[in-house]
Short mmCIF file of C-alpha atoms in Angstrom, two decimals:
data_model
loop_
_atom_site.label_atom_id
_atom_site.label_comp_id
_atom_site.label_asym_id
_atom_site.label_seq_id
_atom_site.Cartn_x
_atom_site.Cartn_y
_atom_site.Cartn_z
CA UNK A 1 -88.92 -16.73 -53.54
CA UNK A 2 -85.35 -16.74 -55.74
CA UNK A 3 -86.42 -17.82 -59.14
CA UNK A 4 -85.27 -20.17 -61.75
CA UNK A 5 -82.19 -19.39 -64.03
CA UNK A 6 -83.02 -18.15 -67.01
CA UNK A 7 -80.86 -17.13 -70.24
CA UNK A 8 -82.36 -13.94 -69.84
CA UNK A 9 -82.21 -13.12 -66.06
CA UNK A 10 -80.12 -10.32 -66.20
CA UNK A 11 -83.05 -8.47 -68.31
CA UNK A 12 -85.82 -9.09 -65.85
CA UNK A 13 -86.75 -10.43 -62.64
CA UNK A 14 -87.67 -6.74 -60.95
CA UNK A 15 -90.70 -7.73 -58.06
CA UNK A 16 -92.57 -4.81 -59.74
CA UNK A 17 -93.83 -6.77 -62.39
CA UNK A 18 -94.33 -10.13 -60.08
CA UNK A 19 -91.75 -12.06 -60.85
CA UNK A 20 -89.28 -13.59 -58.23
CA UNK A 21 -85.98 -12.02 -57.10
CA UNK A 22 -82.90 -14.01 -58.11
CA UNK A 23 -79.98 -14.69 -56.55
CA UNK A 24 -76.64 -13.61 -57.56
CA UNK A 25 -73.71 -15.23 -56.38
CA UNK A 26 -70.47 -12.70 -55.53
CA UNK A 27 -68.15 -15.49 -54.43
CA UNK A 28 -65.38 -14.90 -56.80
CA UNK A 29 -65.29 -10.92 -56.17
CA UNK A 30 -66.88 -9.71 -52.59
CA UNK A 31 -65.93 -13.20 -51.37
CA UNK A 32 -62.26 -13.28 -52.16
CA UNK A 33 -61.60 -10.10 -51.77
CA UNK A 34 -60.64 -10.12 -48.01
CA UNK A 35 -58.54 -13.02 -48.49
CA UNK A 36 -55.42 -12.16 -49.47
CA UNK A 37 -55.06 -15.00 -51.81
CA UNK A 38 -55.24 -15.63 -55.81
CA UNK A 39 -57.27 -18.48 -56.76
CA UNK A 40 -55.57 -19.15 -60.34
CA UNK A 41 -57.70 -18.37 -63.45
CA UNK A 42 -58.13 -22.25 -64.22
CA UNK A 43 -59.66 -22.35 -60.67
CA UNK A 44 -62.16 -19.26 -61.13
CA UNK A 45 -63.07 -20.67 -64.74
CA UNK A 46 -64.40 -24.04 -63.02
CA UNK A 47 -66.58 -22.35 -60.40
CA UNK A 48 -68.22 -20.42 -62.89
CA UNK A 49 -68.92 -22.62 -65.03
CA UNK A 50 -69.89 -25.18 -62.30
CA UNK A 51 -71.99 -22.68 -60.44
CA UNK A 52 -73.88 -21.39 -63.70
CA UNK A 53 -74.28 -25.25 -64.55
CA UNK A 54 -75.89 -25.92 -60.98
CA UNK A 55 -78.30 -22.75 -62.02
CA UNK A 56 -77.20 -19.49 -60.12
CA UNK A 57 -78.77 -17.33 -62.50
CA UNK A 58 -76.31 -14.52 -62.15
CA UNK A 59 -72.30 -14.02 -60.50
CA UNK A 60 -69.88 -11.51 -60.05
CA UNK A 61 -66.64 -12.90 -61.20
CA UNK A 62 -64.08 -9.63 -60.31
CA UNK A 63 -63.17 -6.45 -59.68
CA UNK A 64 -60.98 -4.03 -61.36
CA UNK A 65 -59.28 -2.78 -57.92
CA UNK A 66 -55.44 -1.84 -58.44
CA UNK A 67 -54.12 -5.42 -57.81
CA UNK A 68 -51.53 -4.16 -55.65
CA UNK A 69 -54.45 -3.21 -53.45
CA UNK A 70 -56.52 -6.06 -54.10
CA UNK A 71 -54.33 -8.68 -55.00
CA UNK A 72 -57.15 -11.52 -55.40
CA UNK A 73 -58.56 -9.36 -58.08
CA UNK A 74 -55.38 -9.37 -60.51
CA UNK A 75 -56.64 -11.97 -62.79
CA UNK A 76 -59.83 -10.45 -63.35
CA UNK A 77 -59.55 -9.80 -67.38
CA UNK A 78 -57.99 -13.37 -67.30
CA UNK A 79 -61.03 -14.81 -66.34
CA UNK A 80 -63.22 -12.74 -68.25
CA UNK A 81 -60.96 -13.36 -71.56
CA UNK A 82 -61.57 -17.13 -70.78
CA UNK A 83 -65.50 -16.99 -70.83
CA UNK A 84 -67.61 -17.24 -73.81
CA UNK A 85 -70.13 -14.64 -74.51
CA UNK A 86 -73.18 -15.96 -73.55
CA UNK A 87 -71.20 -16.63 -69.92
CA UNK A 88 -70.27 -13.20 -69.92
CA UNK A 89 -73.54 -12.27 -70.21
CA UNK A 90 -74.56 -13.85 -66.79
CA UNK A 91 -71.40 -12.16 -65.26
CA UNK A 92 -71.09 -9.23 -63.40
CA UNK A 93 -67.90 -7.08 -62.91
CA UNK A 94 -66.94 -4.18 -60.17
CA UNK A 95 -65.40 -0.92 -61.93
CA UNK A 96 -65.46 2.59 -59.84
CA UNK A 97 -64.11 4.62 -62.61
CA UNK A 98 -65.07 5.76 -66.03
CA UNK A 99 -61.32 3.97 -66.80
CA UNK A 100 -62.04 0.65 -64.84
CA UNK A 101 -65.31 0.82 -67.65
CA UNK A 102 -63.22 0.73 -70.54
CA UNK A 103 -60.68 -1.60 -69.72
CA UNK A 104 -63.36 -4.02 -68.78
CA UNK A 105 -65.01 -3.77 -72.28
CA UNK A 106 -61.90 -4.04 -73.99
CA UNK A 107 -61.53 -7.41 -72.41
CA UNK A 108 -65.50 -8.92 -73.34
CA UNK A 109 -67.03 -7.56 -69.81
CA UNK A 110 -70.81 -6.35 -70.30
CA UNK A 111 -72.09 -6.13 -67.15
CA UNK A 112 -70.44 -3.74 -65.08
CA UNK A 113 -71.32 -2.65 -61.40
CA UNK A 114 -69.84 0.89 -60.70
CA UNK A 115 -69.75 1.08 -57.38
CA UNK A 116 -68.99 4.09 -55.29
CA UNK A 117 -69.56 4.73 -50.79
CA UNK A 118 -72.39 6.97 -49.82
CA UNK A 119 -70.27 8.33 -46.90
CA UNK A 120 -67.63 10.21 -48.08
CA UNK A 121 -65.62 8.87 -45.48
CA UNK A 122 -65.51 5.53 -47.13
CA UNK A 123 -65.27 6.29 -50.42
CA UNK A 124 -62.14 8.24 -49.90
CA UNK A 125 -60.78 4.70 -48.21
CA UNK A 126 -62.37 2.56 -50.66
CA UNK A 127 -61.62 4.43 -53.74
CA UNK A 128 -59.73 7.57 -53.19
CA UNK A 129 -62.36 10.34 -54.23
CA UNK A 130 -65.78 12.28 -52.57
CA UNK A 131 -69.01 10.37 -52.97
CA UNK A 132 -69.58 14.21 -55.61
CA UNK A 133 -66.25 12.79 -57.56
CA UNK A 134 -67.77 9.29 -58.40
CA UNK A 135 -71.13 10.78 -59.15
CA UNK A 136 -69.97 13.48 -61.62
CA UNK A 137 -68.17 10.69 -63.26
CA UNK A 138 -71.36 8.59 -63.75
CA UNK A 139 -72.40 9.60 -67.24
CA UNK A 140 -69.16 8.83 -68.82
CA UNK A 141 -69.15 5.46 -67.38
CA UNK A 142 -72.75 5.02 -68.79
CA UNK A 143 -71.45 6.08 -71.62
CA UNK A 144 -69.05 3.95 -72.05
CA UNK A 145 -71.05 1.15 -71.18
CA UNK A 146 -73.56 1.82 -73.36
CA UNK A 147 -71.41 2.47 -76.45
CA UNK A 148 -69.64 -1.49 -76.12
CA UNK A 149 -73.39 -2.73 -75.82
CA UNK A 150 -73.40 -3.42 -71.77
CA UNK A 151 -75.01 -2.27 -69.25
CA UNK A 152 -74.23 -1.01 -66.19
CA UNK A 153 -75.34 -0.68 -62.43
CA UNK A 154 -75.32 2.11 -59.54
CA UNK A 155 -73.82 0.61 -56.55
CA UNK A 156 -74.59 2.24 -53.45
CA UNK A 157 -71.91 1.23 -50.47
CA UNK A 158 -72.78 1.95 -47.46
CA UNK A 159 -76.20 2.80 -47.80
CA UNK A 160 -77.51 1.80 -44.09
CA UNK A 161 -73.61 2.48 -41.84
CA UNK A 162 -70.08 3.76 -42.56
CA UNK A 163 -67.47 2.26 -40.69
CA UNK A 164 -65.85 5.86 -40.00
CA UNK A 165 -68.68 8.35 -39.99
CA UNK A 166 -71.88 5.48 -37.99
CA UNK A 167 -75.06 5.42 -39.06
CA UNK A 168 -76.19 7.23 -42.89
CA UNK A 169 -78.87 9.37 -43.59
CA UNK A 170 -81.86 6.96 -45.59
CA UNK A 171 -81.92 10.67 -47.53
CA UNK A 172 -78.75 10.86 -48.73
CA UNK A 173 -79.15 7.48 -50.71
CA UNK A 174 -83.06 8.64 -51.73
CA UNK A 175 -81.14 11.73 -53.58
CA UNK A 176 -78.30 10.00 -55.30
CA UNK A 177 -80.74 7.20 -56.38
CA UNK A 178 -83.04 10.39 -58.18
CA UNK A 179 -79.91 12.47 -59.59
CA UNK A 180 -80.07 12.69 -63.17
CA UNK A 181 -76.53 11.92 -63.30
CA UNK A 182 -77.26 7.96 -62.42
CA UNK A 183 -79.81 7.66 -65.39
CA UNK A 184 -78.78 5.20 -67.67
CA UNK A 185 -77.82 3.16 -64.96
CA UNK A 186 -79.64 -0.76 -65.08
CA UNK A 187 -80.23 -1.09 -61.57
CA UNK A 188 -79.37 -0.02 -57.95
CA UNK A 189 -77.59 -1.72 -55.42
CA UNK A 190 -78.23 -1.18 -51.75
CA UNK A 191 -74.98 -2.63 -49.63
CA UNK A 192 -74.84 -3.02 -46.06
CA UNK A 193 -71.40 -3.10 -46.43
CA UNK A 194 -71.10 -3.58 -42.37
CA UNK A 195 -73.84 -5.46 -41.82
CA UNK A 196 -75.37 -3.55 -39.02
CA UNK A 197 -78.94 -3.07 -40.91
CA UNK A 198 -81.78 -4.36 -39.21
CA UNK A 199 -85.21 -5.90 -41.75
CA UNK A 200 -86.86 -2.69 -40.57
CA UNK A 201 -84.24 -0.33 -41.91
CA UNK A 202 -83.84 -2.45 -45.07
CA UNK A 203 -87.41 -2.56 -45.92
CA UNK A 204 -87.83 0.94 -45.90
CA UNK A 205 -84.98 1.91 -47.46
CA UNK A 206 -85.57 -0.29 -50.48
CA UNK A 207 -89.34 0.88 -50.28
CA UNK A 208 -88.79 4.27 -50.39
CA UNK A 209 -86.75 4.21 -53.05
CA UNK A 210 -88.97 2.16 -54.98
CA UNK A 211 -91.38 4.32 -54.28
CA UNK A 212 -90.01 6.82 -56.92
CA UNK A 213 -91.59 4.13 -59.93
CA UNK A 214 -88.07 4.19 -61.61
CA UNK A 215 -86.16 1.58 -59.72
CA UNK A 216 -87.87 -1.73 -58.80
CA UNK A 217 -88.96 -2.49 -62.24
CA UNK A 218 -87.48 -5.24 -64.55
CA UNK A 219 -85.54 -2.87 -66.72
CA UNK A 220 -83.97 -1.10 -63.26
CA UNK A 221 -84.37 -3.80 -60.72
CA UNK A 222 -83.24 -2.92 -56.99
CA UNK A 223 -80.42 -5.24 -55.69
CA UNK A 224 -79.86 -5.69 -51.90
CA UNK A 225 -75.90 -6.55 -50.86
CA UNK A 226 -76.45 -7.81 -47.24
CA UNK A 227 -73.55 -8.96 -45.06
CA UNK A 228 -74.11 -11.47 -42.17
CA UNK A 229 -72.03 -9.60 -39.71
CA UNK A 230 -75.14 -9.34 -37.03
CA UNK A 231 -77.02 -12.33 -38.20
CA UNK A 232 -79.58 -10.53 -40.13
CA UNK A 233 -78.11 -11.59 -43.83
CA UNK A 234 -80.81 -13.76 -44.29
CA UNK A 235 -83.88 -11.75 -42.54
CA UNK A 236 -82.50 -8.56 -44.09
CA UNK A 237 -82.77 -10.06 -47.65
CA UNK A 238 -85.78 -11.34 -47.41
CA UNK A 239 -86.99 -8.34 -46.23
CA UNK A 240 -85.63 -6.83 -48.94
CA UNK A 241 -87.20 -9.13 -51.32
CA UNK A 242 -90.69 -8.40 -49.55
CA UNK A 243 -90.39 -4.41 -50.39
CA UNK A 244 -88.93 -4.72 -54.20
CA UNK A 245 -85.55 -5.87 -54.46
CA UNK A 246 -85.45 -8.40 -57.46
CA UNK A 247 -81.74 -9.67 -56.76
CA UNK A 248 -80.31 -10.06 -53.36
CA UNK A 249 -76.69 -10.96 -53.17
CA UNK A 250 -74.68 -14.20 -51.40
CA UNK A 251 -71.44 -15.76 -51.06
CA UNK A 252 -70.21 -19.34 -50.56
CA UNK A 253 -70.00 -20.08 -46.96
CA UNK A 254 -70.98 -16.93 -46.04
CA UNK A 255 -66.89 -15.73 -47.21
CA UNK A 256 -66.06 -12.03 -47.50
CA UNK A 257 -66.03 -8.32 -46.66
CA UNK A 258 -64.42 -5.40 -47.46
CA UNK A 259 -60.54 -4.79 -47.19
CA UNK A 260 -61.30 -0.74 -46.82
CA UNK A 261 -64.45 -1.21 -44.47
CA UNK A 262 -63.11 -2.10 -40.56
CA UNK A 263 -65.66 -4.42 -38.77
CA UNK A 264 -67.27 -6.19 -41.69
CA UNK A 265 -67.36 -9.75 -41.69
CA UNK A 266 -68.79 -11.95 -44.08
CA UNK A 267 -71.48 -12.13 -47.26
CA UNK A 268 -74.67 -13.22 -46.71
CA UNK A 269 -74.31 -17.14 -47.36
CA UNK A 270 -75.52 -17.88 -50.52
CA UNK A 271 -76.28 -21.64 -49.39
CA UNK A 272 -78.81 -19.87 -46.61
CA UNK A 273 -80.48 -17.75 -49.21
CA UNK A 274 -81.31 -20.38 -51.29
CA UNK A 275 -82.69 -22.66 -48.56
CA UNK A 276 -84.56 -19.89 -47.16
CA UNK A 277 -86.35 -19.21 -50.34
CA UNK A 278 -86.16 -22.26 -52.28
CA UNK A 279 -86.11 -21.62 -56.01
CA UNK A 280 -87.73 -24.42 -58.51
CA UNK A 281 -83.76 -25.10 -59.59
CA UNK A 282 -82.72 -25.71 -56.36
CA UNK A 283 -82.87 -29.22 -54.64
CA UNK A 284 -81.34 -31.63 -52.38
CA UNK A 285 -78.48 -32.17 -55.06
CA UNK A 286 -77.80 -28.40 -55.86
CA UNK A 287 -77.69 -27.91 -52.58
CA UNK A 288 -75.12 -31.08 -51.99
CA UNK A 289 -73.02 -29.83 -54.72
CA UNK A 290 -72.77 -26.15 -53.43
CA UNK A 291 -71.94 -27.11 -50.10
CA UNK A 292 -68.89 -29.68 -51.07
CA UNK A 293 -67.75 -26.66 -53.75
CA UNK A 294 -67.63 -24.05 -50.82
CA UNK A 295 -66.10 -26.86 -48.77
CA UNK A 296 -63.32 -27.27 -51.11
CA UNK A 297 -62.60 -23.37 -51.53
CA UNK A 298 -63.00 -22.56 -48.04
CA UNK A 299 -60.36 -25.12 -47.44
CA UNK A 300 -57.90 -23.65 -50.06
CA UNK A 301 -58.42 -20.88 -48.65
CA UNK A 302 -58.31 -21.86 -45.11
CA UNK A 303 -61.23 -19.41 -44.24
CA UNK A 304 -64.21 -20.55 -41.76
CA UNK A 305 -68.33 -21.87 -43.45
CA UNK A 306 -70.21 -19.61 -41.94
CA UNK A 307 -73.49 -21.04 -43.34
CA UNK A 308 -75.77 -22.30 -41.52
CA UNK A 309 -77.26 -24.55 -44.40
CA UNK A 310 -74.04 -25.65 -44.82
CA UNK A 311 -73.37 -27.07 -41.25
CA UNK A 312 -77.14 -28.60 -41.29
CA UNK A 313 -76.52 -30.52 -44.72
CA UNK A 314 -73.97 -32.02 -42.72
CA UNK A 315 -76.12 -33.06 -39.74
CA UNK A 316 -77.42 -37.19 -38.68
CA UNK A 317 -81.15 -36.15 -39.59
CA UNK A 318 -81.06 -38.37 -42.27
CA UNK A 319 -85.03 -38.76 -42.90
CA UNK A 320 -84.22 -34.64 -44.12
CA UNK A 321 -84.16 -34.87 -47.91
CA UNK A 322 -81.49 -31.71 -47.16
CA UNK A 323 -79.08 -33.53 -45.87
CA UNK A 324 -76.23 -35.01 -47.33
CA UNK A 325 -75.83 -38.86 -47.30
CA UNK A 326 -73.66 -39.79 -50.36
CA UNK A 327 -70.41 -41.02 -49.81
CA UNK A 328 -67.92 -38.28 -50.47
#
């Protein structure tokens, strides 16, 4: 099951050791991204700190995408200026360049997920280099990291499909996950950026490359990134859970995908996740006050729910302790 928030969650919770896998909530970066739209800083601020208050234990809050390319993402260091440090320190920020590190820790970010496409064919659409070009750059971004006292993450796009080149060898993410050049790095992060994985494929992916006893620990924990584009976002994280993975990734509503990634839909709701696993912070009113918060952004936004908790916390089986019967 997703654990409880704690202050230190982004030090532990790798399944290695027993302890649950947490959920981290990517809303205000993988979520808006696809949108099109800038939710103002003042707006950002209030989710996080309403979403950290509820007890998400972690979130990614930005990106540091060229904002003419990404124009939800301009007001990333905004948002990050406006946070204290000890809600900084539950906050997780996208950088794919040694650069995008540095500006980020000049502005109070710690966490930093540098993120880069297995299949050379995306990264070159995502972020405008070979899958070699990101990796040689990996020890200068640890570096960095490192020296303004964060820590930082290997994200692995499309580490099951790429949108341009189909299906990705399992190998090819087993040998960047064991290159010396990713040591330093905090954790992995296996994305099914398309969400075309099946619980089969994701179990054995994150299984084999737990098997190596470096990743899946608490000090290098093994995130899954699911999308829901097949259905499976909920199966496939669980899945992932049952083979390692001590975070798995969600979104409001199910909202998201990637701008540079053709056929991928939305995150894995973050509502489902949580009622699928039930964590000892999450009840009947968490789940109330998620649902009318991703109620209120989708309809800024004016983007679909795609959760299915969501739509049943809104249902007339009122002898359900899930549903909602408050007056709005």
């Amino acid at each position: 099951m997703i654990g409880a928030a704690r202050s230190d969650s982004v030090r532990g919770g790798g399944r290695a050791a027993g302890g649950p896998a947490i959920l981290r909530d990517v809303t205000l970066r993988d979520g808006l991204q696809l949108t099109g739209k800038v939710l103002p800083t003042e707006r950002k601020l209030e989710m996080v700190r309403e979403l950290l208050a509820l007890g998400v234990p972690e979130l990614e809050i930005g990106s540091m995408a060229r904002p003419d390319l990404v124009p939800p993402m301009a007001n990333t260091l905004e948002l990050v200026s406006a946070l204290t440090p000890e809600e900084l320190r539950r906050c997780w920020v996208w950088v794919a360049t040694p650069r995008h590190v540095a500006k980020a820790a000049a502005a109070g970010v710690r966490n930093f997920q540098y993120c880069f496409s297995v299949s050379d064919a995306h990264n070159k659409a995502n972020i405008g280099r070979t899958t070699e070009d990101s990796l040689a750059a990996m020890p200068e971004a640890v570096r960095l990291a490192q020296e303004a006292g964060g820590r930082i993450q290997l994200c692995l796009a499309t580490a099951f499909t790429c949108p341009f080149d189909g299906p990705v060898d399992p190998e090819r993410v087993l040998a960047i996950a064991r290159d010396p050049r990713a040591d330093g790095s905090a954790d992995i992060v296996l994305a099914d950026t398309l969400g075309q994985a099946h619980p089969g494929q994701v179990a054995a992916l994150v299984s084999a490359v737990a098997a190596g006893g470096h990743w899946g620990t608490p000090e290098h924990r093994i995130v899954f990134h699911g999308h829901d584009t097949w259905g499976m976002g909920v199966a496939n994280s669980l899945a992932a859970i049952a083979a390692g993975a001590g975070v798995v990734d969600g979104a409001l509503g199910g909202l998201g995908g990637c701008p540079f990634a053709p056929g991928a839909s939305g995150n894995t709701s973050s509502e489902d996740l949580l009622f699928a696993t039930r964590p000892g912070w999450f009840t009947p009113h968490a789940l109330a006050a998620l649902v009318r918060m991703s109620e209120h952004l989708l309809n800024e936004l004016g983007e679909p729910n795609r959760s299915r908790a969501a739509e049943g916390s809104r249902s007339k089986a009122e002898a359900f302790e899930w549903v909602i019967r408050t007056p709005e």
